[in-house]
Amino acid sequence: MMNRSLLLKLLSAFIVFGTWEIAGRIPVSYAFPTFIESMKALFDMTVDGRLFAAYGETLKPLVIGVIISAIVGIAVGLWSGLNEWFDWLFSPIFIVMQAAPLAALIPLLVMIYGIGLTSKIFVVCIMAMPVIVLNTAGAVRNTPSSLTEMGRSFQASNWEVILKIIIPAASPVIFSGLRLGVSAGFIGAILSELKITPTGVGDIITYSRSIADYASMYAAIFSIIVLAVLFLNVLEKIERFLFEGNNRGYASD
Amino acid sequence: MKIFGIRLPRMSSLILWGLLWEIIGRIEFSFFVPPLSAVFATLFEIIGTAAFQKAMYETSYAFISGVFFAIVIGIPTGIIMGKNRLIDELLLPWVNIFLSAPLTALVPVLMVLFGFGMKSIIITTTLFAIWIIILNARAGVMQINRSLIEMAHSFGASSWEAFSKIYFWAALPEILGGVRIGVIRAVKGVIIGQLLISIVGFGALFELYSANFLMKHFWAVLIVLFALAFTISEVLAYLERRVSYYAAKR
Amino acid sequence: MAMPQTNALSEESPSTADIAVSARNVSKNYDNVEALKDLSLEFPRGQLTSLLGPSGCGKTTLLKIIAGLLEPSAGTVHVNGQAVTGPGPDRAFVFQDFALLPWASVIRNVAFGLELRGVATSEREAIAEKYINDVGLSGFEKSYPHELSGGMRQRVGLARALSVDADVLLMDEPFSAVDEQTRRKFQEDLLSLVANENKTFIFVTHSIEEAVYVSDQIAILLPRPSRVSDIIRPTGLREKDLTTIRRDPEYLDIVDEIWTSLKTYVE
Amino acid sequence: MAMPQTNALSEESPSTADIAVSARNVSKNYDNVEALKDLSLEFPRGQLTSLLGPSGCGKTTLLKIIAGLLEPSAGTVHVNGQAVTGPGPDRAFVFQDFALLPWASVIRNVAFGLELRGVATSEREAIAEKYINDVGLSGFEKSYPHELSGGMRQRVGLARALSVDADVLLMDEPFSAVDEQTRRKFQEDLLSLVANENKTFIFVTHSIEEAVYVSDQIAILLPRPSRVSDIIRPTGLREKDLTTIRRDPEYLDIVDEIWTSLKTYVE
Amino acid sequence: DKIRIALAETPSDELAAFFVALDRAKANGLDYEWTAFSDEELAIQAVLSGQMDIGFGTPYSAMQRSKAPLRIIFQLSKLKFFPVTNKKYSKLEDLAGEPILLHSRGGGTDSIANVIEDKMGFKFGKRSYVPGSSNRVVALIAGQADATIIDLSNKNKVVRQQGDKFNVLPMFDVEASDEALFANLDWIQSNEEDVQIFVNALLSTWQDMNEDPTIISKETNPDGPIGQLPKEILDELDGFYTDAIAGGLYDANGGGRKGAQADMEWYSQAGQLEGDPASLNVEDFWYMAPLDAAMAK
Ligand SMILES: Nc1ncnc2c1ncn2[C@@H]1O[C@H](COP(=O)(O)OP(=O)(O)OP(=O)(O)O)[C@@H](O)[C@H]1O
Ligand SMILES: Nc1ncnc2c1ncn2[C@@H]1O[C@H](COP(=O)(O)OP(=O)(O)OP(=O)(O)O)[C@@H](O)[C@H]1O
Ligand SMILES: [Mg+2]
Ligand SMILES: [Mg+2]
């Protein structure tokens, strides 16, 4: 079974990369390199260390931003899931934030927070936080009441109810919020490198493009997607590790 | 939320925040935050201009088409993935990758593949919205009560009947949830597309106003967008609540 | 015919009666679970046969094979002399978990089987109306399933299966969700259905009392992999007075006998 | 004491026995639903009291009020002479829907009550182990709830309530999900628990037979708004032989009597 | 068919003259549509992949690297940029080793910085990049940067509004192109007629504008993309073009051979063209025929 799914994964990867290679060979555009060219550029970048230097820059706002968003987001989400007043006051802000196209705000942020790390972290946070907050709050509100009642019938304190029942019960939805949040954070980090100051991977993308080195540009894009996927896999592993029993597999099996 | 026995409407706290904004604007805390009332005045001024209406048209056109494709392609794809294990295993990794990949990084690739005009913006919008719609439709189908399907079969339903009379409806709460998140992401997508691909629509207005430091104009357009996104998302949330009565009982 | 026939009759009585459904040497394996193994059983027309056996022994599996919803790994099922290859209009299923469409009203749910058979709206609603009335739900046509109590929902599923007017009714624990009081009423309704219509009922239950009370024939299944261990025909009971049957020594004997035969499987 | 005492005894016998739990003039309104109305009932220590009544009549509501999970709109509940203001260590609840933590293994679920009471890991796991064994689940300690069948899940909830060693056990349809065979075993286990430990059991069921079989006292509730319509004490049965009790005329009399009294409520 | 023009920025005051020229060309029968891209590189990419016909920018490195035969046909504006610093610095040499804020890596301001380093014989400190002159002005005013290089109109704004706080450092003259119009050679040759109309209109506008900068605001179509800009921007149009003409931003001859030669030298010096400037063939980068024909009229 394991082999079959691995095989299918490889097969679908082969189809997609093969299509890319063919499209690059036609070529569909002067600005579209082949898969092999891009991978070679990626290899060169990795070997000469440019890629690591670039990620050193990119990951800083991303990781800081995501950590802040996760901690603050979950805390605020818990609070507004538990407290009606807090929810009334603050959740509209996050709904507005979630719905709002914050990309448009970036120029403003630059003006207020400058071109440094701060405004990039800020961009990551405003992209990542709303979905984390809203998912957490929703999940907390939807905790099955029979579980909290059960806890209370065994005299759990409020903190115990939160830590031992509400958070684990809400964890699948919290984690899916984190997933969407991290992915939005990645979008924010790249956006800020494309729109605020080109550093890190954003710089490789824009600079390669400006000198028409499209293979390097695609290599950089490829690497960031790989990184995002790895990041999310790690998150999934953490979730599996923490709340094993929540994983119930295919409903059909 | 209840206060002194009066039920406060869900979003009424926004009024409070608007007041706070007005005060911050009035005390001239920062050049970047003009008073809300001034922003609204500007809003009424520009809302009639041809430039604004053109931007509105271009943005809604891209947005509506993008969302349309995301829904029309996303829902059936998700349903098929939920039904068919082979297709699911082939597609799921990619759906997950695109859901989590920073799509902004992909935008340059899209431009090359699909051109630089409206088409790419629409595709960007679709790409922002479609993955979560697929995943949710898939999740909706996967949690369908097997016996509903067996019931339909036992009464001799054809595949199309099973699709239109069972799968779609049974997955509807999840589908609507996915569409709501997808639509919200699409608003982001359309603006990001307009900023990164070709500068048209509201993206162009933002660019212009911020480059020239026309803060009132800037906020006015932003408020229009907030309001649009907010309304759409609340309408969908309302629909979702309409069907959620059976969500817990399937 | 006063004595219950407890054994060995499985070979004789079906041959005398008209057989509506017969399962021959049916086996069914799920990936690595052997659910049914070489099971043979015949269901006489116009009678009610109960399947009784420990949880997970394969009762639902057998029912679904008869319905044509599952394919057996080996063996065949014949309904009215025809080999089963898929669902057909001659069989209707009452699902253990009701399988109601939560987004549809009671009347649409009851008419759903007819809808799928292409019956026109007005006609199928008239038929549905009649069966809604029969199961005692008139007045609730416009209600949605979530507005009904468990017992009422089960009756909707029952009405739906009855409305398509199939020869064979496959009922998977049809009274499991109703409270004892309502259940008793249903059992009585079921008995009058069996008496008045020439339909064949296949009935799964966990309750020995219920099986003895409503059945013409009870098949006792072994734990997985399941075969028929015993067939009991409480025929003598059918002529007795319903209000006193529960204290009838014959009835109690059969219950006890089944109980002893099942008891060995309980851990 | 050979005859079942069917009525009027509610006033006498509790005064002679030691009362563990008493509900006095309890009413409960949900927004616009009147669930309980001026209900009074006493539960003697060391005995099992069953609540029997139509679906939706307020049995769960009453249990939750006793548990301190709900506040009555009027009236008070006393447990061991103390007015109930909230949940306490003297009461344990077996939930109708099991209320298991889906992310926790069987042993963690069973030990969860003890965990909340601050018992050290090794000690509470030893205790949980014992009760898992008692309910026949040994070997499943590391499984998760979704890997268990309905009946097994219910037993986990049972083991959890037993493990905290509370004086009063509140059991809301604790055997509803298990098949008849397992259910009978549990009933017998329950009887030996009642006989051997000086605990007070409050037991909700839909099955008249079950109630008569396991109870010292049966309270029959009216449909909503609920009050006690009748209290039946099948005391004479307790001394009889378990294997034959089901054909005992006394037993059957009581079942019939309750049945007649409930029948009026069935639509 | 319509010719497709790829702008490198959204229509604003700086593009007013270009749109005036487009209107003139339209009157002469040119059918066109335009798309605004967020930066020059995208416009280049769009022309490279054939999705656009004519682009904005100075695609010298793309010309050398890619296999596509891109040619410049008209110089729109010159690289008139100005080092602006706070009072700490008063001449270019003071910036040795100091951090500086530029537009983008490989862009025009970057090339200016390269040439400054080259000519003055020093190196700047850390270069950071903020796209948009106005954003760099904000950074400067907010004290997030001490030195930057900005365009003419923003320089004038700073001088007018905060002249007491900032210095404009004196710098050598630059004749090279900042923005030019370019297209694929094959396309130019197969659309000779359209290109000619276009270049004629551009040249006439550029010449008229050098005579009288206010013709831009006069000729601007009130229903066109420029006419639709907020009043706050339109009011400054005359001022902008008067300053620009005075500052020599717009060459009345559309660059031509002189401009091309300046580009060769400049971009080689800036490191964006490889090879000795003398050995570079202007014909590989510019297509002079339409401009020559327009000049001949
Ligand atoms: N889809 C499936 N995949 C794998 N095993 C299955 C599947 N469906 C049923 N089984 C197994 O087959 C056996 C028989 O299942 P079935 O549902 O027929 O039991 P049952 O007799 O109806 O039980 P119950 O009384 O609990 O309804 C069970 O042990 C079950 O674990
Ligand atoms: N949270 C609630 N809000 C409003 N009404 C409620 C609520 N909980 C219960 N009720 C109502 O109160 C009545 C009693 O409910 P309860 O759950 O106590 O019944 P029950 O006797 O336990 O029924 P069952 O036999 O179905 O378990 C029901 O009519 C129900 O509709
Ligand atoms: Mg079954
Ligand atoms: Mg209840």
CSV table of N, CA and C in Angstrom, one decimal, chain B residues 31-132:
chain,number,residue,atom,x,y,z
B,31,PHE,N,0.4,61.3,9.5
B,31,PHE,CA,0.0,61.7,8.2
B,31,PHE,C,-0.7,60.6,7.4
B,32,PHE,N,-0.4,59.3,7.8
B,32,PHE,CA,-0.9,58.2,7.0
B,32,PHE,C,-2.3,57.8,7.4
B,33,VAL,N,-2.8,58.4,8.5
B,33,VAL,CA,-4.1,58.1,9.0
B,33,VAL,C,-5.0,59.3,9.0
B,34,PRO,N,-5.6,59.6,7.9
B,34,PRO,CA,-6.5,60.8,7.9
B,34,PRO,C,-7.8,60.4,8.6
B,35,PRO,N,-8.6,61.3,9.1
B,35,PRO,CA,-9.8,61.0,9.8
B,35,PRO,C,-10.8,60.2,8.9
B,36,LEU,N,-11.5,59.3,9.5
B,36,LEU,CA,-12.4,58.4,8.7
B,36,LEU,C,-13.4,59.2,7.9
B,37,SER,N,-13.9,60.3,8.6
B,37,SER,CA,-14.9,61.1,7.9
B,37,SER,C,-14.3,61.7,6.6
B,38,ALA,N,-13.1,62.2,6.6
B,38,ALA,CA,-12.4,62.7,5.5
B,38,ALA,C,-12.3,61.6,4.4
B,39,VAL,N,-12.0,60.4,4.9
B,39,VAL,CA,-11.8,59.3,3.9
B,39,VAL,C,-13.1,59.1,3.2
B,40,PHE,N,-14.2,59.1,4.0
B,40,PHE,CA,-15.5,58.8,3.4
B,40,PHE,C,-15.9,60.0,2.4
B,41,ALA,N,-15.5,61.2,2.8
B,41,ALA,CA,-15.8,62.3,1.9
B,41,ALA,C,-15.1,62.1,0.5
B,42,THR,N,-13.8,61.7,0.6
B,42,THR,CA,-13.1,61.4,-0.6
B,42,THR,C,-13.7,60.2,-1.4
B,43,LEU,N,-14.2,59.3,-0.6
B,43,LEU,CA,-14.8,58.1,-1.2
B,43,LEU,C,-15.9,58.5,-2.1
B,44,PHE,N,-16.8,59.4,-1.6
B,44,PHE,CA,-18.0,59.8,-2.4
B,44,PHE,C,-17.5,60.6,-3.6
B,45,GLU,N,-16.4,61.3,-3.4
B,45,GLU,CA,-15.9,62.1,-4.5
B,45,GLU,C,-15.4,61.2,-5.6
B,46,ILE,N,-14.7,60.2,-5.3
B,46,ILE,CA,-14.0,59.5,-6.4
B,46,ILE,C,-15.0,58.4,-6.9
B,47,ILE,N,-16.0,58.0,-6.2
B,47,ILE,CA,-16.8,56.9,-6.6
B,47,ILE,C,-17.5,57.1,-7.9
B,48,GLY,N,-17.7,58.4,-8.3
B,48,GLY,CA,-18.4,58.7,-9.5
B,48,GLY,C,-17.4,58.8,-10.7
B,49,THR,N,-16.1,58.9,-10.4
B,49,THR,CA,-15.2,59.2,-11.5
B,49,THR,C,-15.0,58.0,-12.4
B,50,ALA,N,-14.7,58.3,-13.7
B,50,ALA,CA,-14.6,57.2,-14.6
B,50,ALA,C,-13.4,56.3,-14.2
B,51,ALA,N,-12.3,56.8,-13.7
B,51,ALA,CA,-11.2,56.0,-13.3
B,51,ALA,C,-11.6,55.0,-12.3
B,52,PHE,N,-12.4,55.4,-11.3
B,52,PHE,CA,-12.8,54.5,-10.3
B,52,PHE,C,-13.7,53.4,-10.9
B,53,GLN,N,-14.6,53.8,-11.7
B,53,GLN,CA,-15.6,52.9,-12.2
B,53,GLN,C,-14.9,51.9,-13.1
B,54,LYS,N,-13.9,52.4,-13.9
B,54,LYS,CA,-13.1,51.4,-14.7
B,54,LYS,C,-12.4,50.4,-13.8
B,55,ALA,N,-11.8,50.9,-12.8
B,55,ALA,CA,-11.0,50.0,-11.9
B,55,ALA,C,-12.0,49.0,-11.3
B,56,MET,N,-13.1,49.5,-10.9
B,56,MET,CA,-14.2,48.7,-10.3
B,56,MET,C,-14.5,47.6,-11.3
B,57,TYR,N,-14.7,48.0,-12.5
B,57,TYR,CA,-15.2,47.1,-13.5
B,57,TYR,C,-14.1,46.0,-13.8
B,58,GLU,N,-12.8,46.5,-13.9
B,58,GLU,CA,-11.7,45.6,-14.2
B,58,GLU,C,-11.5,44.6,-13.0
B,59,THR,N,-11.6,45.1,-11.8
B,59,THR,CA,-11.4,44.3,-10.7
B,59,THR,C,-12.5,43.3,-10.6
B,60,SER,N,-13.8,43.7,-10.7
B,60,SER,CA,-14.9,42.8,-10.5
B,60,SER,C,-14.9,41.7,-11.6
B,61,TYR,N,-14.5,42.2,-12.8
B,61,TYR,CA,-14.5,41.2,-13.9
B,61,TYR,C,-13.5,40.1,-13.6
B,62,ALA,N,-12.3,40.5,-13.3
B,62,ALA,CA,-11.2,39.5,-13.0
B,62,ALA,C,-11.7,38.6,-11.8
B,63,PHE,N,-12.2,39.3,-10.8
B,63,PHE,CA,-12.6,38.6,-9.6
B,63,PHE,C,-13.7,37.6,-9.8
B,64,ILE,N,-14.7,38.1,-10.5
B,64,ILE,CA,-15.9,37.2,-10.8
B,64,ILE,C,-15.5,36.0,-11.7
B,65,SER,N,-14.7,36.3,-12.7
B,65,SER,CA,-14.3,35.2,-13.6
B,65,SER,C,-13.5,34.2,-12.8
B,66,GLY,N,-12.5,34.8,-12.1
B,66,GLY,CA,-11.6,33.9,-11.4
B,66,GLY,C,-12.3,33.0,-10.4
B,67,VAL,N,-13.2,33.6,-9.6
B,67,VAL,CA,-14.0,32.8,-8.7
B,67,VAL,C,-14.9,31.8,-9.4
B,68,PHE,N,-15.5,32.3,-10.5
B,68,PHE,CA,-16.3,31.4,-11.3
B,68,PHE,C,-15.6,30.1,-11.7
B,69,PHE,N,-14.4,30.3,-12.3
B,69,PHE,CA,-13.6,29.1,-12.7
B,69,PHE,C,-13.2,28.3,-11.5
B,70,ALA,N,-12.8,28.9,-10.4
B,70,ALA,CA,-12.4,28.2,-9.3
B,70,ALA,C,-13.6,27.3,-8.8
B,71,ILE,N,-14.8,27.8,-8.8
B,71,ILE,CA,-15.9,27.1,-8.3
B,71,ILE,C,-16.3,26.0,-9.3
B,72,VAL,N,-16.4,26.3,-10.6
B,72,VAL,CA,-16.8,25.4,-11.6
B,72,VAL,C,-15.8,24.2,-11.8
B,73,ILE,N,-14.6,24.5,-11.6
B,73,ILE,CA,-13.6,23.5,-11.8
B,73,ILE,C,-13.3,22.8,-10.4
B,74,GLY,N,-13.3,23.6,-9.4
B,74,GLY,CA,-12.9,23.1,-8.1
B,74,GLY,C,-13.9,22.1,-7.5
B,75,ILE,N,-15.1,22.4,-7.5
B,75,ILE,CA,-16.1,21.6,-6.8
B,75,ILE,C,-16.2,20.2,-7.5
B,76,PRO,N,-16.3,20.1,-8.8
B,76,PRO,CA,-16.4,18.7,-9.4
B,76,PRO,C,-15.0,18.0,-9.1
B,77,THR,N,-13.9,18.7,-9.3
B,77,THR,CA,-12.6,18.0,-9.0
B,77,THR,C,-12.6,17.5,-7.6
B,78,GLY,N,-13.0,18.3,-6.7
B,78,GLY,CA,-12.9,17.8,-5.3
B,78,GLY,C,-13.9,16.6,-5.1
B,79,ILE,N,-15.0,16.7,-5.7
B,79,ILE,CA,-16.0,15.6,-5.5
B,79,ILE,C,-15.4,14.3,-6.1
B,80,ILE,N,-14.8,14.5,-7.3
B,80,ILE,CA,-14.2,13.3,-7.9
B,80,ILE,C,-13.1,12.7,-7.1
B,81,MET,N,-12.3,13.6,-6.6
B,81,MET,CA,-11.2,13.2,-5.7
B,81,MET,C,-11.7,12.4,-4.5
B,82,GLY,N,-12.7,12.9,-3.9
B,82,GLY,CA,-13.3,12.3,-2.8
B,82,GLY,C,-13.9,10.9,-3.1
B,83,LYS,N,-14.3,10.7,-4.4
B,83,LYS,CA,-14.9,9.5,-4.7
B,83,LYS,C,-13.9,8.4,-5.2
B,84,ASN,N,-12.9,8.9,-5.9
B,84,ASN,CA,-12.0,8.0,-6.6
B,84,ASN,C,-10.6,8.0,-6.0
B,85,ARG,N,-10.3,6.9,-5.4
B,85,ARG,CA,-9.0,6.8,-4.7
B,85,ARG,C,-7.8,7.0,-5.6
B,86,LEU,N,-7.8,6.5,-6.9
B,86,LEU,CA,-6.7,6.6,-7.8
B,86,LEU,C,-6.5,8.1,-8.1
B,87,ILE,N,-7.5,8.7,-8.6
B,87,ILE,CA,-7.4,10.1,-8.9
B,87,ILE,C,-7.0,10.9,-7.7
B,88,ASP,N,-7.5,10.6,-6.6
B,88,ASP,CA,-7.2,11.3,-5.4
B,88,ASP,C,-5.7,11.2,-5.1
B,89,GLU,N,-5.2,10.0,-5.2
B,89,GLU,CA,-3.8,9.8,-4.9
B,89,GLU,C,-2.9,10.5,-5.9
B,90,LEU,N,-3.4,10.6,-7.2
B,90,LEU,CA,-2.6,11.3,-8.2
B,90,LEU,C,-2.6,12.8,-7.9
B,91,LEU,N,-3.7,13.3,-7.5
B,91,LEU,CA,-3.8,14.8,-7.5
B,91,LEU,C,-3.6,15.4,-6.1
B,92,LEU,N,-3.9,14.6,-5.1
B,92,LEU,CA,-3.8,15.2,-3.7
B,92,LEU,C,-2.5,15.9,-3.4
B,93,PRO,N,-1.3,15.3,-3.7
B,93,PRO,CA,-0.1,16.0,-3.3
B,93,PRO,C,0.0,17.3,-4.0
B,94,TRP,N,-0.4,17.4,-5.2
B,94,TRP,CA,-0.3,18.7,-5.9
B,94,TRP,C,-1.3,19.7,-5.3
B,95,VAL,N,-2.5,19.3,-5.0
B,95,VAL,CA,-3.4,20.2,-4.4
B,95,VAL,C,-2.8,20.8,-3.1
B,96,ASN,N,-2.2,19.9,-2.3
B,96,ASN,CA,-1.6,20.3,-1.1
B,96,ASN,C,-0.5,21.3,-1.3
B,97,ILE,N,0.3,20.9,-2.3
B,97,ILE,CA,1.5,21.8,-2.6
B,97,ILE,C,1.0,23.2,-3.0
B,98,PHE,N,0.0,23.2,-3.9
B,98,PHE,CA,-0.5,24.5,-4.4
B,98,PHE,C,-1.2,25.3,-3.3
B,99,LEU,N,-1.9,24.5,-2.4
B,99,LEU,CA,-2.6,25.2,-1.3
B,99,LEU,C,-1.5,25.9,-0.4
B,100,SER,N,-0.4,25.3,-0.2
B,100,SER,CA,0.5,25.8,0.8
B,100,SER,C,1.6,26.6,0.1
B,101,ALA,N,1.8,26.4,-1.2
B,101,ALA,CA,2.9,27.2,-1.9
B,101,ALA,C,2.7,28.7,-1.9
B,102,PRO,N,3.7,29.4,-1.8
B,102,PRO,CA,3.5,30.9,-1.9
B,102,PRO,C,3.2,31.2,-3.3
B,103,LEU,N,2.0,31.4,-3.6
B,103,LEU,CA,1.6,31.6,-5.0
B,103,LEU,C,2.1,32.9,-5.6
B,104,THR,N,2.5,33.9,-4.7
B,104,THR,CA,3.1,35.1,-5.2
B,104,THR,C,4.4,34.7,-6.0
B,105,ALA,N,5.1,33.7,-5.5
B,105,ALA,CA,6.3,33.4,-6.2
B,105,ALA,C,6.0,32.8,-7.6
B,106,LEU,N,4.8,32.2,-7.7
B,106,LEU,CA,4.4,31.5,-9.0
B,106,LEU,C,3.9,32.5,-10.0
B,107,VAL,N,3.5,33.7,-9.5
B,107,VAL,CA,2.9,34.7,-10.4
B,107,VAL,C,3.8,35.0,-11.7
B,108,PRO,N,5.1,35.2,-11.5
B,108,PRO,CA,6.0,35.4,-12.6
B,108,PRO,C,5.9,34.3,-13.7
B,109,VAL,N,5.8,33.0,-13.2
B,109,VAL,CA,5.7,31.9,-14.1
B,109,VAL,C,4.4,32.0,-14.9
B,110,LEU,N,3.3,32.3,-14.2
B,110,LEU,CA,2.0,32.4,-14.8
B,110,LEU,C,2.0,33.4,-15.9
B,111,MET,N,2.7,34.5,-15.7
B,111,MET,CA,2.8,35.6,-16.7
B,111,MET,C,3.4,35.0,-18.0
B,112,VAL,N,4.4,34.2,-17.8
B,112,VAL,CA,5.1,33.7,-19.0
B,112,VAL,C,4.1,32.7,-19.7
B,113,LEU,N,3.5,31.9,-18.9
B,113,LEU,CA,2.7,30.8,-19.5
B,113,LEU,C,1.4,31.4,-20.1
B,114,PHE,N,0.8,32.3,-19.4
B,114,PHE,CA,-0.6,32.7,-19.8
B,114,PHE,C,-0.7,34.2,-20.2
B,115,GLY,N,0.4,34.8,-20.4
B,115,GLY,CA,0.3,36.2,-20.9
B,115,GLY,C,0.2,37.2,-19.7
B,116,PHE,N,0.1,38.4,-20.1
B,116,PHE,CA,0.2,39.5,-19.1
B,116,PHE,C,-1.0,40.2,-18.9
B,117,GLY,N,-2.1,39.8,-19.6
B,117,GLY,CA,-3.3,40.6,-19.5
B,117,GLY,C,-4.2,40.1,-18.4
B,118,MET,N,-5.4,40.4,-18.7
B,118,MET,CA,-6.5,39.9,-17.8
B,118,MET,C,-6.4,38.4,-17.5
B,119,LYS,N,-6.0,37.7,-18.6
B,119,LYS,CA,-6.1,36.2,-18.4
B,119,LYS,C,-5.2,35.8,-17.2
B,120,SER,N,-4.0,36.3,-17.1
B,120,SER,CA,-3.2,35.9,-16.0
B,120,SER,C,-3.7,36.4,-14.7
B,121,ILE,N,-4.3,37.5,-14.6
B,121,ILE,CA,-4.9,38.0,-13.4
B,121,ILE,C,-6.1,37.0,-13.0
B,122,ILE,N,-6.9,36.7,-14.0
B,122,ILE,CA,-8.0,35.8,-13.7
B,122,ILE,C,-7.4,34.4,-13.2
B,123,ILE,N,-6.4,34.0,-13.9
B,123,ILE,CA,-5.8,32.7,-13.4
B,123,ILE,C,-5.2,32.8,-12.0
B,124,THR,N,-4.5,33.9,-11.7
B,124,THR,CA,-4.0,34.1,-10.4
B,124,THR,C,-5.2,34.0,-9.4
B,125,THR,N,-6.2,34.7,-9.7
B,125,THR,CA,-7.4,34.7,-8.8
B,125,THR,C,-7.9,33.3,-8.6
B,126,THR,N,-8.0,32.6,-9.7
B,126,THR,CA,-8.5,31.2,-9.6
B,126,THR,C,-7.6,30.4,-8.8
B,127,LEU,N,-6.3,30.6,-9.0
B,127,LEU,CA,-5.3,29.7,-8.2
B,127,LEU,C,-5.3,30.0,-6.8
B,128,PHE,N,-5.6,31.3,-6.4
B,128,PHE,CA,-5.7,31.6,-5.0
B,128,PHE,C,-6.9,30.9,-4.4
B,129,ALA,N,-8.0,30.8,-5.2
B,129,ALA,CA,-9.3,30.3,-4.6
B,129,ALA,C,-9.4,28.8,-4.7
B,130,ILE,N,-8.9,28.2,-5.8
B,130,ILE,CA,-9.4,26.9,-6.1
B,130,ILE,C,-9.0,25.7,-5.2
B,131,TRP,N,-7.8,25.8,-4.6
B,131,TRP,CA,-7.3,24.6,-3.9
B,131,TRP,C,-8.1,24.4,-2.6
B,132,ILE,N,-8.4,25.4,-1.9
B,132,ILE,CA,-9.2,25.2,-0.7
B,132,ILE,C,-10.6,24.7,-1.1
